[in-house]
């Protein structure tokens, strides 16, 4: 039997190469031999500040990126979280068995509440986010959840809630596991390599958007922070900036990191960065071309989401019942 996979992205901004390498690229590879559901997690996106107009656009554009990246609606269920009310309903039930302390200990909650605390308020929805994420995963009886490292802790909570529920009420849920792609689990910010690349980063130089123009990509990579020692070598602890750039280079060019190290031995950062920029531009070109085509046919994108959400609801409602 095919393994079941669920994952999703919050439409909380324009998607960047971290979302692509850490999540979407893996998803595309899974759709042939797994039963897959991928969501646009809009109920999660409203846990942080957002502009309603931009928010609607982001939901559509996230779907366009999914399709442009190669997710095929014939093989993959693409759904919008708020179109399937079972997510919110199961989240309530799971919330009655989640200790407050477990939520307060979540790294994402701590990081986001530190940021938001200075901007006027942390809402209960942000604290409860991992409960809703557990509902997302458990409703589809997912065996595996492909995510970046930042979300692994939330998948662990989903697993322990499933165990708790099954022990108390009888077996209702499959126990899910995070599926991490080791090398790309954490793409770091270009301007601040100890921090992960993030779409809500206030500094646009920190991320490369999937829709950035070739010139913007060249400029951002040229400005990317480097390490003090000039050598181009992969050593994430000692050389976090250049190691991050090597991972990105390798992913977009298909060339292994040791080969890149050899070919840039003795060469300067300027040459390395110029070639890296061209590799990213070429790697994103097919996705960007399909994205532009979809922009002229948004009705078909909405139709995919409507059909996918209906299929997802049928599975989710069965679990909930
Ligand atoms: N920098 C990253 N490296 C690798 N994977 C990443 N992901 C996010 N950033 C990186 C993975 O992308 C998926 C979708 O993430 P999300 O949008 O649901 O939430 P997020 O992790 O909060 O993403 P961002 O970009 O950091 O958004 P904001 O700034 O809005 O919080 C997940 O699988 C995530 O692991």
Short mmCIF file of C-alpha atoms and ligand atoms in Angstrom, two decimals:
data_model
loop_
_atom_site.label_atom_id
_atom_site.label_comp_id
_atom_site.label_asym_id
_atom_site.label_seq_id
_atom_site.Cartn_x
_atom_site.Cartn_y
_atom_site.Cartn_z
CA UNK A 1 0.00 0.00 0.00
CA UNK A 2 1.21 3.51 -0.82
CA UNK A 3 2.33 5.60 2.14
CA UNK A 4 0.27 8.65 2.91
CA UNK A 5 1.92 12.03 2.97
CA UNK A 6 0.56 15.40 4.09
CA UNK A 7 2.24 18.80 4.16
CA UNK A 8 1.45 22.43 3.56
CA UNK A 9 2.64 26.02 3.46
CA UNK A 10 1.17 29.13 5.05
CA UNK A 11 0.23 31.76 2.45
CA UNK A 12 1.84 34.35 4.72
CA UNK A 13 3.95 35.98 2.00
CA UNK A 14 5.72 35.32 -1.26
CA UNK A 15 7.45 31.95 -1.31
CA UNK A 16 11.24 31.77 -1.26
CA UNK A 17 13.90 29.23 -2.20
CA UNK A 18 13.89 27.90 1.39
CA UNK A 19 10.22 26.90 1.01
CA UNK A 20 11.08 25.39 -2.37
CA UNK A 21 14.21 23.43 -1.41
CA UNK A 22 13.02 22.51 2.09
CA UNK A 23 9.51 21.50 1.10
CA UNK A 24 7.99 21.82 -2.41
CA UNK A 25 10.88 20.22 -4.34
CA UNK A 26 10.63 17.13 -2.12
CA UNK A 27 6.87 17.01 -2.54
CA UNK A 28 7.15 16.89 -6.33
CA UNK A 29 9.36 13.82 -6.00
CA UNK A 30 6.86 12.08 -3.72
CA UNK A 31 3.71 12.30 -5.80
CA UNK A 32 4.44 9.28 -8.03
CA UNK A 33 4.79 6.64 -5.35
CA UNK A 34 2.90 8.09 -2.39
CA UNK A 35 -0.68 9.13 -1.73
CA UNK A 36 -0.22 12.84 -1.24
CA UNK A 37 -2.25 15.78 0.04
CA UNK A 38 -0.66 19.25 0.04
CA UNK A 39 -2.41 22.21 1.56
CA UNK A 40 -2.47 25.97 1.49
CA UNK A 41 -2.70 26.58 5.19
CA UNK A 42 -4.64 29.81 5.39
CA UNK A 43 -5.99 29.23 8.92
CA UNK A 44 -2.36 29.05 10.03
CA UNK A 45 -1.41 32.16 8.08
CA UNK A 46 -3.88 34.36 10.00
CA UNK A 47 -2.07 33.64 13.28
CA UNK A 48 0.44 36.36 12.35
CA UNK A 49 -0.22 39.93 11.11
CA UNK A 50 -1.41 40.13 7.50
CA UNK A 51 -3.02 42.47 5.02
CA UNK A 52 -6.39 40.99 3.90
CA UNK A 53 -6.02 42.03 0.25
CA UNK A 54 -2.46 40.71 -0.05
CA UNK A 55 -3.55 37.60 1.82
CA UNK A 56 -6.09 36.62 -0.87
CA UNK A 57 -3.46 37.11 -3.54
CA UNK A 58 -0.92 35.03 -1.58
CA UNK A 59 -3.36 32.11 -1.36
CA UNK A 60 -3.73 32.09 -5.15
CA UNK A 61 -0.01 32.57 -5.75
CA UNK A 62 0.92 29.74 -3.40
CA UNK A 63 -1.30 27.45 -5.49
CA UNK A 64 0.36 28.77 -8.65
CA UNK A 65 3.80 27.98 -7.23
CA UNK A 66 2.67 24.43 -6.35
CA UNK A 67 1.50 23.86 -9.91
CA UNK A 68 4.45 25.67 -11.53
CA UNK A 69 6.90 23.60 -9.46
CA UNK A 70 5.42 20.42 -10.91
CA UNK A 71 2.70 19.24 -8.53
CA UNK A 72 0.23 17.46 -10.76
CA UNK A 73 -3.47 17.67 -9.75
CA UNK A 74 -4.03 14.27 -11.35
CA UNK A 75 -1.68 12.69 -8.79
CA UNK A 76 -1.85 15.14 -5.90
CA UNK A 77 -4.70 16.52 -3.83
CA UNK A 78 -4.16 20.28 -3.55
CA UNK A 79 -6.45 21.81 -0.97
CA UNK A 80 -7.17 25.01 0.93
CA UNK A 81 -7.32 24.46 4.69
CA UNK A 82 -10.26 26.77 5.39
CA UNK A 83 -12.37 24.94 2.76
CA UNK A 84 -12.29 21.81 4.97
CA UNK A 85 -13.93 22.69 8.31
CA UNK A 86 -12.92 19.31 9.80
CA UNK A 87 -9.45 20.82 10.47
CA UNK A 88 -10.84 23.36 12.92
CA UNK A 89 -13.17 20.83 14.52
CA UNK A 90 -10.51 18.20 15.19
CA UNK A 91 -8.18 20.93 16.45
CA UNK A 92 -10.73 21.75 19.17
CA UNK A 93 -10.90 18.12 20.27
CA UNK A 94 -7.09 17.75 20.30
CA UNK A 95 -6.80 21.03 22.21
CA UNK A 96 -8.64 19.48 25.13
CA UNK A 97 -5.78 17.00 25.54
CA UNK A 98 -2.75 19.25 24.92
CA UNK A 99 -0.91 20.48 28.01
CA UNK A 100 -0.33 24.24 27.91
CA UNK A 101 3.33 23.77 28.83
CA UNK A 102 3.98 21.75 25.65
CA UNK A 103 2.69 24.60 23.51
CA UNK A 104 4.66 27.23 25.40
CA UNK A 105 7.86 25.26 24.88
CA UNK A 106 7.56 25.20 21.06
CA UNK A 107 10.51 26.94 19.40
CA UNK A 108 8.40 28.57 16.70
CA UNK A 109 6.03 29.99 19.31
CA UNK A 110 8.93 31.36 21.32
CA UNK A 111 10.58 32.92 18.26
CA UNK A 112 7.42 34.38 16.77
CA UNK A 113 6.14 35.69 20.10
CA UNK A 114 9.48 37.39 20.71
CA UNK A 115 9.07 39.20 17.35
CA UNK A 116 5.37 39.96 17.81
CA UNK A 117 5.62 40.96 21.46
CA UNK A 118 7.31 44.18 20.42
CA UNK A 119 4.71 44.82 17.68
CA UNK A 120 1.57 44.78 19.78
CA UNK A 121 0.40 41.38 20.68
CA UNK A 122 0.50 37.61 20.67
CA UNK A 123 -2.82 35.95 19.92
CA UNK A 124 -4.01 32.63 21.32
CA UNK A 125 -4.08 31.28 17.74
CA UNK A 126 -0.30 31.51 17.58
CA UNK A 127 0.04 29.40 20.72
CA UNK A 128 -2.52 26.89 19.43
CA UNK A 129 -0.92 26.65 15.98
CA UNK A 130 0.68 23.22 16.60
CA UNK A 131 -2.70 21.76 17.64
CA UNK A 132 -4.23 22.82 14.33
CA UNK A 133 -1.19 21.43 12.54
CA UNK A 134 -1.69 18.11 14.34
CA UNK A 135 -5.31 18.07 13.14
CA UNK A 136 -4.13 18.77 9.55
CA UNK A 137 -1.83 15.77 9.62
CA UNK A 138 -4.00 13.31 11.54
CA UNK A 139 -7.15 13.88 9.47
CA UNK A 140 -5.38 12.40 6.42
CA UNK A 141 -3.89 9.48 8.38
CA UNK A 142 -0.48 10.65 7.14
CA UNK A 143 2.48 8.31 7.69
CA UNK A 144 5.00 10.97 6.75
CA UNK A 145 5.16 14.76 6.81
CA UNK A 146 7.88 16.29 4.63
CA UNK A 147 8.91 19.55 6.32
CA UNK A 148 11.91 21.72 7.02
CA UNK A 149 13.67 21.31 10.36
CA UNK A 150 11.76 24.24 11.88
CA UNK A 151 8.52 22.25 11.74
CA UNK A 152 9.83 18.89 13.00
CA UNK A 153 8.92 19.70 16.61
CA UNK A 154 5.30 20.28 15.57
CA UNK A 155 5.16 16.88 13.83
CA UNK A 156 6.44 15.30 17.06
CA UNK A 157 3.54 16.90 18.95
CA UNK A 158 1.08 15.57 16.34
CA UNK A 159 2.50 12.11 16.91
CA UNK A 160 2.19 12.29 20.67
CA UNK A 161 -1.38 13.65 20.44
CA UNK A 162 -2.29 10.76 18.13
CA UNK A 163 -0.83 8.30 20.64
CA UNK A 164 -2.66 9.95 23.53
CA UNK A 165 -5.95 9.91 21.62
CA UNK A 166 -5.56 6.29 20.46
CA UNK A 167 -4.75 5.15 24.01
CA UNK A 168 -7.71 6.91 25.51
CA UNK A 169 -10.45 6.33 22.90
CA UNK A 170 -9.28 3.46 20.69
CA UNK A 171 -7.20 3.57 17.54
CA UNK A 172 -8.34 6.47 15.39
CA UNK A 173 -5.08 7.88 14.01
CA UNK A 174 -1.96 6.76 12.17
CA UNK A 175 1.21 7.90 13.99
CA UNK A 176 2.98 10.36 11.68
CA UNK A 177 6.68 10.98 11.30
CA UNK A 178 8.59 14.04 10.04
CA UNK A 179 10.43 13.44 6.78
CA UNK A 180 13.51 15.67 6.66
CA UNK A 181 15.72 16.24 3.65
CA UNK A 182 18.97 16.57 5.55
CA UNK A 183 20.87 19.01 3.33
CA UNK A 184 18.04 21.40 2.63
CA UNK A 185 16.13 21.16 5.90
CA UNK A 186 17.30 24.65 6.81
CA UNK A 187 18.21 27.24 4.18
CA UNK A 188 19.59 30.24 6.00
CA UNK A 189 19.02 33.99 5.48
CA UNK A 190 21.47 35.52 2.99
CA UNK A 191 21.99 38.60 5.14
CA UNK A 192 22.14 36.80 8.48
CA UNK A 193 23.22 33.13 8.14
CA UNK A 194 22.50 32.07 11.75
CA UNK A 195 18.80 32.82 11.01
CA UNK A 196 16.64 30.70 8.71
CA UNK A 197 15.42 32.19 5.45
CA UNK A 198 11.89 33.39 6.17
CA UNK A 199 9.16 35.07 4.11
CA UNK A 200 8.21 37.42 6.92
CA UNK A 201 11.80 38.74 7.16
CA UNK A 202 11.65 42.54 7.03
CA UNK A 203 14.82 42.69 4.97
CA UNK A 204 14.20 41.48 1.39
CA UNK A 205 17.93 40.85 1.02
CA UNK A 206 17.56 37.89 3.37
CA UNK A 207 15.60 35.77 0.92
CA UNK A 208 15.38 34.94 -2.77
CA UNK A 209 11.76 34.78 -3.88
CA UNK A 210 10.71 32.16 -6.40
CA UNK A 211 9.39 35.05 -8.49
CA UNK A 212 12.47 37.32 -8.19
CA UNK A 213 13.79 38.65 -11.51
CA UNK A 214 17.27 37.59 -12.70
CA UNK A 215 18.64 41.02 -11.79
CA UNK A 216 17.16 40.89 -8.29
CA UNK A 217 18.70 37.42 -7.81
CA UNK A 218 22.12 38.64 -8.98
CA UNK A 219 21.93 41.65 -6.69
CA UNK A 220 20.85 39.67 -3.60
CA UNK A 221 23.54 37.03 -4.08
CA UNK A 222 26.18 39.70 -4.67
CA UNK A 223 25.17 41.34 -1.39
CA UNK A 224 24.98 38.05 0.55
CA UNK A 225 27.07 37.93 3.72
CA UNK A 226 30.23 35.79 3.49
CA UNK A 227 32.59 34.43 6.15
CA UNK A 228 35.83 36.11 7.18
CA UNK A 229 38.21 33.49 5.78
CA UNK A 230 38.21 33.59 1.96
CA UNK A 231 38.19 29.84 1.30
CA UNK A 232 35.17 28.24 -0.42
CA UNK A 233 34.55 25.17 1.73
CA UNK A 234 31.57 23.42 3.29
CA UNK A 235 31.79 23.70 7.10
CA UNK A 236 28.40 24.76 8.53
CA UNK A 237 29.74 25.43 12.05
CA UNK A 238 32.78 27.52 11.13
CA UNK A 239 31.60 28.90 7.79
CA UNK A 240 27.80 29.14 7.96
CA UNK A 241 27.43 31.75 5.20
CA UNK A 242 29.46 30.05 2.48
CA UNK A 243 28.12 26.62 3.46
CA UNK A 244 24.57 27.90 2.96
CA UNK A 245 25.51 29.28 -0.47
CA UNK A 246 27.12 25.95 -1.39
CA UNK A 247 23.92 24.07 -0.50
CA UNK A 248 21.87 26.44 -2.65
CA UNK A 249 24.40 26.15 -5.52
CA UNK A 250 24.41 22.38 -5.35
CA UNK A 251 20.60 22.12 -5.26
CA UNK A 252 20.06 24.36 -8.26
CA UNK A 253 22.96 23.10 -10.38
CA UNK A 254 22.71 19.40 -9.49
CA UNK A 255 26.49 19.43 -8.83
CA UNK A 256 27.59 17.75 -5.56
CA UNK A 257 29.12 20.05 -2.92
CA UNK A 258 32.63 18.40 -3.00
CA UNK A 259 32.78 18.97 -6.75
CA UNK A 260 31.89 22.65 -6.27
CA UNK A 261 34.56 22.96 -3.55
CA UNK A 262 37.15 21.53 -5.95
CA UNK A 263 36.14 23.69 -8.86
CA UNK A 264 36.27 26.92 -6.79
CA UNK A 265 39.46 26.10 -4.87
CA UNK A 266 41.70 29.18 -4.97
CA UNK A 267 39.01 31.31 -6.62
CA UNK A 268 37.40 34.38 -5.07
CA UNK A 269 33.92 34.96 -3.68
CA UNK A 270 33.00 37.29 -6.59
CA UNK A 271 33.40 34.58 -9.23
CA UNK A 272 31.67 31.98 -7.02
CA UNK A 273 28.72 34.28 -6.38
CA UNK A 274 28.35 35.26 -10.04
CA UNK A 275 28.16 31.58 -11.06
CA UNK A 276 25.84 30.79 -8.17
CA UNK A 277 23.44 33.55 -9.29
CA UNK A 278 23.33 32.11 -12.81
CA UNK A 279 22.68 28.61 -11.44
CA UNK A 280 19.74 29.88 -9.35
CA UNK A 281 18.35 31.89 -12.29
CA UNK A 282 18.57 28.87 -14.62
CA UNK A 283 17.18 26.52 -11.95
CA UNK A 284 14.15 28.74 -11.36
CA UNK A 285 13.50 29.59 -15.04
CA UNK A 286 11.12 26.69 -15.85
CA UNK A 287 9.10 27.33 -12.67
CA UNK A 288 8.92 31.05 -13.40
CA UNK A 289 7.79 30.43 -16.97
CA UNK A 290 4.95 28.15 -15.87
CA UNK A 291 4.03 30.64 -13.13
CA UNK A 292 3.62 33.39 -15.76
CA UNK A 293 1.42 31.12 -17.89
CA UNK A 294 -0.81 30.37 -14.88
CA UNK A 295 -1.17 34.10 -14.22
CA UNK A 296 -3.16 34.30 -17.44
CA UNK A 297 -5.48 31.47 -16.39
CA UNK A 298 -6.28 31.87 -12.71
CA UNK A 299 -9.75 30.33 -13.20
CA UNK A 300 -8.14 26.95 -13.80
CA UNK A 301 -6.06 27.36 -10.61
CA UNK A 302 -9.21 28.05 -8.58
CA UNK A 303 -10.86 25.02 -10.19
CA UNK A 304 -7.94 22.79 -9.09
CA UNK A 305 -8.28 24.09 -5.53
CA UNK A 306 -12.03 23.59 -5.46
CA UNK A 307 -11.75 20.00 -6.72
CA UNK A 308 -8.84 19.21 -4.41
CA UNK A 309 -10.56 20.66 -1.35
CA UNK A 310 -13.66 18.54 -2.04
CA UNK A 311 -11.56 15.38 -2.32
CA UNK A 312 -9.67 16.29 0.84
CA UNK A 313 -12.93 16.97 2.73
CA UNK A 314 -14.20 13.48 1.90
CA UNK A 315 -11.12 11.89 3.53
CA UNK A 316 -11.03 14.32 6.46
CA UNK A 317 -14.73 13.94 7.26
CA UNK A 318 -14.40 10.17 7.34
CA UNK A 319 -11.63 10.39 9.95
CA UNK A 320 -13.56 12.94 11.96
CA UNK A 321 -16.71 10.79 11.92
N1 LIG B 1 14.58 28.48 5.43
C1 LIG B 1 13.99 27.31 5.21
N2 LIG B 1 14.72 26.21 4.87
C2 LIG B 1 14.12 25.02 4.63
N3 LIG B 1 12.79 24.84 4.73
C3 LIG B 1 12.02 25.91 5.07
N4 LIG B 1 10.70 26.06 5.24
C4 LIG B 1 10.43 27.34 5.57
N5 LIG B 1 11.56 28.05 5.64
C5 LIG B 1 12.58 27.19 5.32
C6 LIG B 1 9.73 25.00 5.06
O1 LIG B 1 8.73 25.45 4.16
C7 LIG B 1 7.50 24.87 4.52
C8 LIG B 1 6.46 25.92 4.63
O2 LIG B 1 6.67 26.72 5.71
P1 LIG B 1 5.49 27.64 6.26
O3 LIG B 1 5.24 28.75 5.33
O4 LIG B 1 4.31 26.82 6.58
O5 LIG B 1 6.05 28.13 7.59
P2 LIG B 1 7.41 28.70 7.97
O6 LIG B 1 8.33 27.60 8.31
O7 LIG B 1 7.06 29.62 9.07
O8 LIG B 1 7.93 29.47 6.67
P3 LIG B 1 8.59 30.88 6.59
O9 LIG B 1 9.04 31.09 5.21
O10 LIG B 1 9.58 31.07 7.67
O11 LIG B 1 7.37 31.82 6.81
P4 LIG B 1 7.07 32.90 7.93
O12 LIG B 1 8.16 33.90 7.83
O13 LIG B 1 5.73 33.42 7.54
O14 LIG B 1 7.04 32.20 9.23
C9 LIG B 1 7.72 24.09 5.82
O15 LIG B 1 7.89 22.73 5.50
C10 LIG B 1 8.98 24.69 6.34
O16 LIG B 1 9.68 23.77 7.15
#
